[in-house]
Each structure stands twice: as structure tokens, then as C-alpha cells.
Amino acid sequence: MVMKNASSTIKHAIVDFAINIKNIGVADPRRITHSLKVALAITMVSMIYFLQLFYNNMGDAGIWAILTVVLVFEFGVGATLSKSLNRGFATLVAGVLGVAVDSFASIFGSTSRPVILGFFLFLIVALATFTRFVPNIKKRYDYGALIFILTFAMVSVSGYRVDKIIKFAHQRLTTILFAATTCVLISIFVCPVWAGEDLHNLIVNNLEKLASFLEGFGDEYYRISNGNKSCIAAYKSVLNSKGTEESLANFAWWEIGHGRFRFRHPWKKYIEIGVYTRQCASHVEALNGYLKAKDEAPSEFQNIIKEPCIKMSSELGKALNELGLSMKLMIYPSSSTLHIENCKNAVDELKTTLKVTMIAECDILEAIPVIAATSILVEIIKCVEAISEAIKELSKQAHFKNPTDITPDKAEEHNFLNCGSHLKVAGAGEDEESIIVSVLSDDKIPQELDLGKSKREIN
Amino acid sequence: MVMKNASSTIKHAIVDFAINIKNIGVADPRRITHSLKVALAITMVSMIYFLQLFYNNMGDAGIWAILTVVLVFEFGVGATLSKSLNRGFATLVAGVLGVAVDSFASIFGSTSRPVILGFFLFLIVALATFTRFVPNIKKRYDYGALIFILTFAMVSVSGYRVDKIIKFAHQRLTTILFAATTCVLISIFVCPVWAGEDLHNLIVNNLEKLASFLEGFGDEYYRISNGNKSCIAAYKSVLNSKGTEESLANFAWWEIGHGRFRFRHPWKKYIEIGVYTRQCASHVEALNGYLKAKDEAPSEFQNIIKEPCIKMSSELGKALNELGLSMKLMIYPSSSTLHIENCKNAVDELKTTLKVTMIAECDILEAIPVIAATSILVEIIKCVEAISEAIKELSKQAHFKNPTDITPDKAEEHNFLNCGSHLKVAGAGEDEESIIVSVLSDDKIPQELDLGKSKREIN
């Protein structure tokens, strides 16, 4: 009986583990590809040296090739490139310095040589270890400093004579170059994972998550519909994206041009957008607190400000959605300003409503959380404006496609960029949104827009 | 002239760099100690092998010793221990598996041997690489998986016969054990940096930072004093402490008992306290927004709720300060509950004030930010309560000293824990705080408290 129980427990544990493993693969299939790529690189490098063994007996080089592949092959192209370059340069510099120190120590004869070597080793290793605390070095050259220490220590105490060291260093460098090149080539040409692209997608996703919260907030708050709870809670992950964004931006810095991103794409700007997005997410977190607190019907006071409140949150959602979409398609964000303006109009509307309302009529205690929630919405407007400005700057720096580039008349640029509000003035009303979305998703100008433009010209 | 300019620019750059380096050392002198410790370990290990070279000519082993020190020696004891143990076990397991695979492949004769070896190598490396994505393995055994791949690949393609492999594996393991032990010993006995202690101090500091914001907030908001701005802004770093806390807790898990912390101290609880602290910090961030927005004199409405508002924020600050202090001294937090109660009383007071005030008298638009700020303060009470609960649980799990342990009468425990409020009832008034602080900072019971106790008994 006990045996049976134990075996079923073990069986359960194994099944759970297998399901867990499967989920990890399903969540990001690139993990499976990555595992196969690493296995391919190690098997290739190992086999080449294994086969060579029978002819040249150069077993030592094989070890260094395997070591290089294991330590250098990372998930993304940027990380692999960064480690490969760091390893190559650090080995070269440390090798040269090691030979120099060794030659210098040799002058003093065999008794004082170990003392002098030990002194230099201690000094240089201590300095190199300390430089690893310098933020800029830590960020980009940490692995290089590590390899520098390793190679320097190995070369300076190898005990070989200079001519042998040089032969040995040459062999080591060739091996490392061969292994690192193999890693870089496999990493770039077999299902590449670009840190830059990941960063771009992460920022777009985060904007979309906040947008879907804000678009759903109004309805949820007023119990109009039983909104999609999972959509509402998705923003939580935005709060903790700082570390990921920074390391992706750091790796993206090392990457060559790929897909829609050129070499030296302004990745730094993504960090800035990330900062504002997280600020926005922390306000959304506070807003979510008021959502949870409310499980009864809307209060009287809440109903008074219902309309501007719902408008504010849905316009904020739309603005963020447009910003996310324009980043996704890499097009200059022309319509987000319009939604932000609509938000500000809603705030004015709210103020007017409040001025005419006799608050004394309502229960002030009941009004407090409603006022607080509304106040947070107003704060979010500032964040969204900051995000919008940052994305506009990014689109200039990264030469995003401009909707005007498609029209023959470049002089119309300014008018075109503000077409949303013009269209509104011209009476296009609620339709302007679908037009802008279609501008963003098509490369050619849709007919409606031409219509809008001609209307504008008539006006 | 151009030469002079260039040389002065270079001079400036060097001076700046030197100042930068100096600041990094001054900010945390343990960085300098760490650099010297690493240099010491590498020099020791290198010198031992350098001197041996002349007798035994075992140059290869020296390389592995240096490699181990460079890769294993980390800033904290926990990280060094974790890497050493990972490296040792992974080498052992991978060595045994490598020999097994090699022996199996040898059965099939020399033509098919490379193919079979290559197949197993590919399979096992792919599997091991994939396990590095499993969160629990990634957290604690990532380095072990890396070393497993490295050793397995090296052993299985070494091309040696089994007896030679065993000799070679034995030598490798001895070298790694020697180098890793050196690292661990230096790391523990020369100015140790304990991740556990760092985590404990980080949490205490974060609580103190939030406390000093909240204690200063009331005065700052009502322009009573020109509070210390740097104190006010210190909370910002709390928002981004998640990563540091998690990695410190992870490393602390590996550490042996040290100072006031036993082996298996409940480090997980610190993560929980950290989560609530950050939640609190994000509310404080929102509160800070209202501080910045206000640069005129307090409005009429603001003055109405001045007293409960200031009381709330200062009591919240006191509660957090007490919680921080009790963690610092590792004493059960007995008085934080009192301050939280005071806060709640202030909320009731605020409600009463608002009920009698005719809001219509004031400008509703002016009242909105004030109401929003007050509402955030109310939210913070919940966070502080959660922090208080978590710290109480921690003090139970970690067997913090209990103030009652000092009194002879254990039955008085409950009364003693609530002595603060009793004292207040008994008319001790504003003094209860200094008493509690002195309880927290002294091991013996101060006389005043005995007085309070006797008063209580009389009542």
C-alpha cells in the first residue's frame, strides 16, 4: 500500500515536471531552438577537434574551443556578439600584457622572478577586479574584464619561455576566434533572436497592456459590462519590466542592423519610453485599487461625473493604443495628440460639471474615492503626454515612415499631421479614428483621407 | 595651442576618471577589499602552481585552478559558496556521465564511435541547455548546468582511454576543490560580505526611507517647515529594489549562519516584506506628486483637514520607524500596532471633520487634489499594516527577542505588548514613545515602564 502510494507520488511528480517543461517550451519556442543551436555549436566544435586528435594530437586546443562556446553562446545575438568580442579583445590585451610582465620579471634572475611576478599579478588583478565595479565597464565590458584577469594570470605564470608563450598564445587566439565565430554565425543565421527586436516588441506590448486596461476601466468602474479581467490585470507585468528593458537595450547596442532596425538604432530612447510607461503603470496600479474596492453599484456622485470619466479613460486607452500601433508599424504617431486633446476636453467638462453640482447634496465621504480615482486619471494624462513626446522623438531619430512621405505635396506636412482635428472640425465626427487606423495600417492613403483633405482645403 | 588644449582635455579626462574611481571606492569600501581578496586568491593559487611547475611540471592543473578562482569568486559569501558547490557537483556528475557515454561508444568500434559520441553529445547538451530555462534551476543551479555542459563535452570527446580519463578527472576535481576551497575560505574569513546581512540592512533602510518621507510629509505639505528635501526624495530607490532583494535572498539561501542570523533564517519572508514596502513606496511616489504640484499657500479646504492629515502621516512614519528599528535590533515589534491604531483614529477624526464641514463653502476644484492626497494616505495605512503583519510573522519564524522574555512574569505578555496604549490611558501622554524606543534599544526594562505596569495593575 505504502509502495503503491510512493510510486504514484513519484509518477505524479514526473508528470508535473514534464508538464512544467512542456509549458516552458510552449511559452517561448525559441528556447527549444536555442537549446538545439547550442548543442549544434558544441557538437560541431567538439567533433572537429575530436577528429583532429587522431591526426595532430592537439587535445588542448579542443578544450579551449569547447570552453569558448559554452561561455559565449547566449540566447540573443547581441549577448553572443558582446561576449565574443569581449573575449577576443580581452585575450589579446591580457596576452600581450602577460608576455610583457613575464619578460620584465625574467630580467631579475630565477630567484626574484616569482616575487616580481606575484607582485604584478596581485596589482593588476586587484585593479582589473575593481574596474568591474565602474558602472560603464560593468554594463558592457564585465565579461572582458573577467577574461582579462583569467588570461593574464594564466600567461604570466605559465612558466614558459617567451617564444613558447607566443606560439601558445597564437594557438589559443586562433581557437577562440574559430569557436566564437562559429557561435556568432549560428546565432545570426539559425533562427536568430535579436535583443533589439525583443525590446521593440516589449515596449509595444507594454503600451498595449496599459491601453487595454484604460479602455476597459470606465466600463468596469461603472459596471456597464463584465470586462475581460485578464486584460485588466495584464498591466502588472509592466511594473517589473525595468531590468529586462535595460539588459535588452544593452545587448541591442552590440547588434548589427537587422530587419527594420539599422545599426545604431536609437535604443536609448526605448529606455526613456520605458520609464514613462512604468510611471503610467504605477498610476494604473493605484487606479486598480479603486476598482477592487468597489463591489457595489455606482454611487450618486459617481453617476454625476460618469460621462467625462468614461471618456477620459477610453481616450487615454485609445491614445496609448495609437502610440503602440505607430511603434509597431514604425510610422510617425500623428493621431495620439488628438486623443490627448480629447482627454483634456473631458477634464474641462468634468470641471464644469463639478462647478454646477452642489456637492453638499451628495455624501462627501462617498465622493472621496471617486474624486481620488478621477485625480489619478488626470495624472495619467501627463504620463501619456510624456510617452507621446518620447515616441515622437524616437520616430524622428529612427526615421520612422511619415504619413506625409506618401503624399506628393510635402508642404502640406503640418496640415496633414493635424488632420485628425481638422477632420473633426470638418464634421467627420466619430469616423476619424478608423481613418487614422487605416492610415497606420496601410502604406497608401485611403480615399476617405483624401476626402478629408479636400474638405479641409475647401474650409 | 591646439596641443595645449588637447593635453588639458586629456588631463581633465584622467582627473575625472580618477575622481569617478575614488567615488566608487568611497561609496562602498568593501569593493576595494573585494578586489584585494580576489587578487590574493589568484596570486596564492597561481604561485603554488608556479612553484610546483619547477618540480612536477603539472602546468595544466594550474590553469584549472586559476580558471576556478576567476569564475567562482564573487562579491558575497553566498554567491561564492553557490558557485563553488555548483561547480564541484556539476564537474563530478558530468565527469561520471562523460565516462559512461565514452565507454558505451567504445563498444561499437572506432568508425561508429564518433557518430555515437556526437549523437549523445548533441542530445545531452540540448537537454542541459533547455533545463537552464526552468525557473527553479535558473535561480539556483544555472552555473552548475553550464559547468555540466562544459565538463561533459570535454570528457566525452577527450579521446583518452577510460583509465587515463579517470586519472585526468581525479586531477581536475582535486584542483577545482582546492581552488574553490581557497575562494570560500578567503571569502568567509577575510572581511566577509554576507548577502543575508545585506538583505536585512536593505529592508531596514527601505523602511527608514519611507518613514522619513512620511514623517516629513505633513510639515512639507502645509509649508510648516522647509523639510530636508534629500530625506524626502530618498524613497525613490525603494521603488527599484526588487532585483537586488531577490538576488540577495537567493544568495543568502546558500549561506551558513553568520552574526545574528542562523543557517536557514527565513529569508523568504524578507521578499514578502519587500513586496509590501515597494507597494507602499509606489503610493508614496503618488503622494510626492501632490507635494510637487503645490507651491502656493495651503488652501482653505486643506486647512480644515490639516490636523488629522498631519497626524496620519506622522503616525505612519512613526509606525514604519518602529518596524525598521525592531528589525534592526531583532526584537518583536510591539508598538507599531499602536501607531497604526492612532492612524485609524485620525481617519475617523477626518471623517467627522468632513461631515460637519459644508463642502459647498469651499471650492470643490481646489479640494480635489487635497482629497486625492488624503485618500492615498489612507491607502498607505493598509500597506503599513501588511508590512507590520509580515514583520511580526518574521519575528516569530526567526525567533526575534521578545520584550516579555525579560520580565519575570510571562503571563503578563499580552498586557505588556499593549503597554503603549495602556500607558496612554494611564495619562503618560506623549511620553510613551520614548519609553517604547528605550525598550527597543535597551535589553533591560526601564523604570518608567515598570511604573506604567503598576499603574495598569492599579487600574
CSV table of C-alpha atoms in Angstrom, one decimal, chain A residues 55-217:
chain,number,residue,atom,x,y,z
A,55,TYR,CA,46.0,13.2,-36.8
A,56,ASN,CA,47.6,16.1,-34.8
A,57,ASN,CA,47.0,15.2,-31.1
A,58,MET,CA,46.2,18.8,-30.2
A,59,GLY,CA,43.8,17.9,-27.4
A,60,ASP,CA,44.4,21.2,-25.5
A,61,ALA,CA,43.0,23.4,-28.2
A,62,GLY,CA,39.8,21.4,-28.3
A,63,ILE,CA,39.2,22.2,-24.6
A,64,TRP,CA,39.5,25.9,-25.3
A,65,ALA,CA,37.1,25.8,-28.2
A,66,ILE,CA,34.5,24.0,-26.1
A,67,LEU,CA,35.1,26.4,-23.2
A,68,THR,CA,34.6,29.3,-25.5
A,69,VAL,CA,31.3,28.0,-27.0
A,70,VAL,CA,29.9,27.2,-23.6
A,71,LEU,CA,30.7,30.6,-22.1
A,72,VAL,CA,30.0,32.7,-25.1
A,73,PHE,CA,26.8,31.3,-26.7
A,74,GLU,CA,23.9,33.3,-25.3
A,75,PHE,CA,20.2,33.4,-26.0
A,76,GLY,CA,20.3,36.6,-28.2
A,77,VAL,CA,22.6,37.7,-31.0
A,78,GLY,CA,23.6,40.9,-29.1
A,79,ALA,CA,24.7,39.0,-26.0
A,80,THR,CA,26.6,36.4,-28.0
A,81,LEU,CA,28.3,39.2,-30.1
A,82,SER,CA,29.1,41.1,-26.9
A,83,LYS,CA,30.7,38.1,-25.2
A,84,SER,CA,32.6,37.0,-28.3
A,85,LEU,CA,34.1,40.5,-28.9
A,86,ASN,CA,34.9,40.9,-25.2
A,87,ARG,CA,36.6,37.5,-25.1
A,88,GLY,CA,38.6,38.1,-28.2
A,89,PHE,CA,39.9,41.5,-27.3
A,90,ALA,CA,40.5,40.7,-23.6
A,91,THR,CA,42.5,37.6,-24.5
A,92,LEU,CA,44.6,39.7,-26.9
A,93,VAL,CA,45.3,42.5,-24.5
A,94,ALA,CA,45.9,40.3,-21.5
A,95,GLY,CA,48.2,38.0,-23.5
A,96,VAL,CA,50.4,41.0,-24.6
A,97,LEU,CA,50.5,42.4,-21.1
A,98,GLY,CA,51.2,38.9,-19.6
A,99,VAL,CA,54.2,38.4,-22.0
A,100,ALA,CA,55.5,41.9,-21.2
A,101,VAL,CA,55.3,41.3,-17.4
A,102,ASP,CA,56.9,37.9,-17.8
A,103,SER,CA,59.8,39.3,-19.9
A,104,PHE,CA,60.3,42.1,-17.4
A,105,ALA,CA,60.4,39.6,-14.5
A,106,SER,CA,62.9,37.4,-16.3
A,107,ILE,CA,65.5,40.1,-16.2
A,108,PHE,CA,65.9,39.7,-12.5
A,109,GLY,CA,67.0,36.1,-12.5
A,110,SER,CA,65.2,32.9,-11.3
A,111,THR,CA,65.1,33.6,-7.6
A,112,SER,CA,63.4,37.0,-7.6
A,113,ARG,CA,61.3,36.2,-10.6
A,114,PRO,CA,58.4,34.6,-8.7
A,115,VAL,CA,58.3,37.6,-6.3
A,116,ILE,CA,58.1,40.1,-9.1
A,117,LEU,CA,55.6,38.1,-11.0
A,118,GLY,CA,53.5,37.7,-7.9
A,119,PHE,CA,53.6,41.4,-7.2
A,120,PHE,CA,52.5,42.4,-10.7
A,121,LEU,CA,49.8,39.6,-10.7
A,122,PHE,CA,48.4,40.9,-7.4
A,123,LEU,CA,48.4,44.5,-8.5
A,124,ILE,CA,46.9,44.0,-12.0
A,125,VAL,CA,44.3,41.5,-10.8
A,126,ALA,CA,43.2,43.9,-8.0
A,127,LEU,CA,42.9,46.8,-10.4
A,128,ALA,CA,41.1,44.8,-13.0
A,129,THR,CA,38.6,43.4,-10.4
A,130,PHE,CA,38.0,46.9,-9.1
A,131,THR,CA,37.2,48.3,-12.6
A,132,ARG,CA,34.4,45.7,-12.8
A,133,PHE,CA,32.6,48.0,-10.3
A,134,VAL,CA,32.7,51.0,-12.6
A,135,PRO,CA,29.1,51.2,-13.9
A,136,ASN,CA,30.1,51.8,-17.6
A,137,ILE,CA,32.6,49.0,-17.6
A,138,LYS,CA,30.2,46.7,-15.7
A,139,LYS,CA,27.5,47.4,-18.2
A,140,ARG,CA,29.4,46.5,-21.4
A,141,TYR,CA,32.8,45.0,-20.6
A,142,ASP,CA,32.3,43.0,-17.4
A,143,TYR,CA,32.9,39.7,-19.2
A,144,GLY,CA,36.0,41.2,-20.9
A,145,ALA,CA,37.5,42.2,-17.5
A,146,LEU,CA,36.9,38.7,-16.3
A,147,ILE,CA,38.6,37.1,-19.3
A,148,PHE,CA,41.4,39.7,-19.0
A,149,ILE,CA,42.1,38.5,-15.4
A,150,LEU,CA,42.0,34.9,-16.4
A,151,THR,CA,44.3,35.1,-19.4
A,152,PHE,CA,46.7,37.5,-17.7
A,153,ALA,CA,47.1,35.2,-14.7
A,154,MET,CA,47.5,32.1,-17.0
A,155,VAL,CA,50.0,33.7,-19.3
A,156,SER,CA,52.1,35.3,-16.6
A,157,VAL,CA,52.5,32.2,-14.5
A,158,SER,CA,52.6,29.7,-17.3
A,159,GLY,CA,56.4,29.3,-16.7
A,160,TYR,CA,57.1,29.0,-20.4
A,161,ARG,CA,59.8,31.0,-22.2
A,162,VAL,CA,58.7,33.9,-24.4
A,163,ASP,CA,58.9,32.0,-27.7
A,164,LYS,CA,56.8,29.2,-26.4
A,165,ILE,CA,54.3,31.6,-24.9
A,166,ILE,CA,53.9,33.3,-28.3
A,167,LYS,CA,53.2,30.0,-30.0
A,168,PHE,CA,50.8,29.1,-27.2
A,169,ALA,CA,49.0,32.5,-27.4
A,170,HIS,CA,48.7,32.2,-31.1
A,171,GLN,CA,47.1,28.8,-30.9
A,172,ARG,CA,44.8,29.9,-28.1
A,173,LEU,CA,43.7,33.0,-30.0
A,174,THR,CA,43.0,31.1,-33.2
A,175,THR,CA,41.0,28.5,-31.3
A,176,ILE,CA,38.9,31.2,-29.5
A,177,LEU,CA,38.3,33.1,-32.8
A,178,PHE,CA,37.2,29.9,-34.5
A,179,ALA,CA,34.8,28.9,-31.7
A,180,ALA,CA,33.5,32.5,-31.2
A,181,THR,CA,32.9,32.9,-35.0
A,182,THR,CA,31.0,29.6,-35.1
A,183,CYS,CA,28.8,30.8,-32.2
A,184,VAL,CA,28.2,34.2,-33.8
A,185,LEU,CA,27.4,32.7,-37.2
A,186,ILE,CA,25.0,30.1,-35.8
A,187,SER,CA,23.4,32.7,-33.6
A,188,ILE,CA,22.8,35.1,-36.6
A,189,PHE,CA,21.9,32.6,-39.3
A,190,VAL,CA,19.9,29.9,-37.5
A,191,CYS,CA,16.6,31.3,-36.2
A,192,PRO,CA,18.2,34.5,-34.8
A,193,VAL,CA,16.9,36.1,-31.6
A,194,TRP,CA,17.6,39.8,-31.8
A,195,ALA,CA,17.6,41.7,-28.5
A,196,GLY,CA,16.6,44.9,-30.4
A,197,GLU,CA,13.5,43.3,-31.8
A,198,ASP,CA,12.6,41.9,-28.4
A,199,LEU,CA,13.0,45.3,-26.8
A,200,HIS,CA,10.8,46.9,-29.5
A,201,ASN,CA,8.1,44.3,-29.1
A,202,LEU,CA,8.3,44.5,-25.3
A,203,ILE,CA,7.7,48.3,-25.4
A,204,VAL,CA,4.8,47.9,-27.8
A,205,ASN,CA,3.3,45.1,-25.7
A,206,ASN,CA,3.6,47.2,-22.5
A,207,LEU,CA,1.8,50.1,-24.2
A,208,GLU,CA,-0.9,47.8,-25.4
A,209,LYS,CA,-1.4,46.3,-22.0
A,210,LEU,CA,-1.9,49.8,-20.4
A,211,ALA,CA,-4.2,50.7,-23.3
A,212,SER,CA,-6.4,47.7,-22.7
A,213,PHE,CA,-6.6,48.5,-19.0
A,214,LEU,CA,-7.6,52.1,-19.6
A,215,GLU,CA,-10.0,51.2,-22.4
A,216,GLY,CA,-11.8,48.7,-20.1
A,217,PHE,CA,-11.6,50.8,-16.9
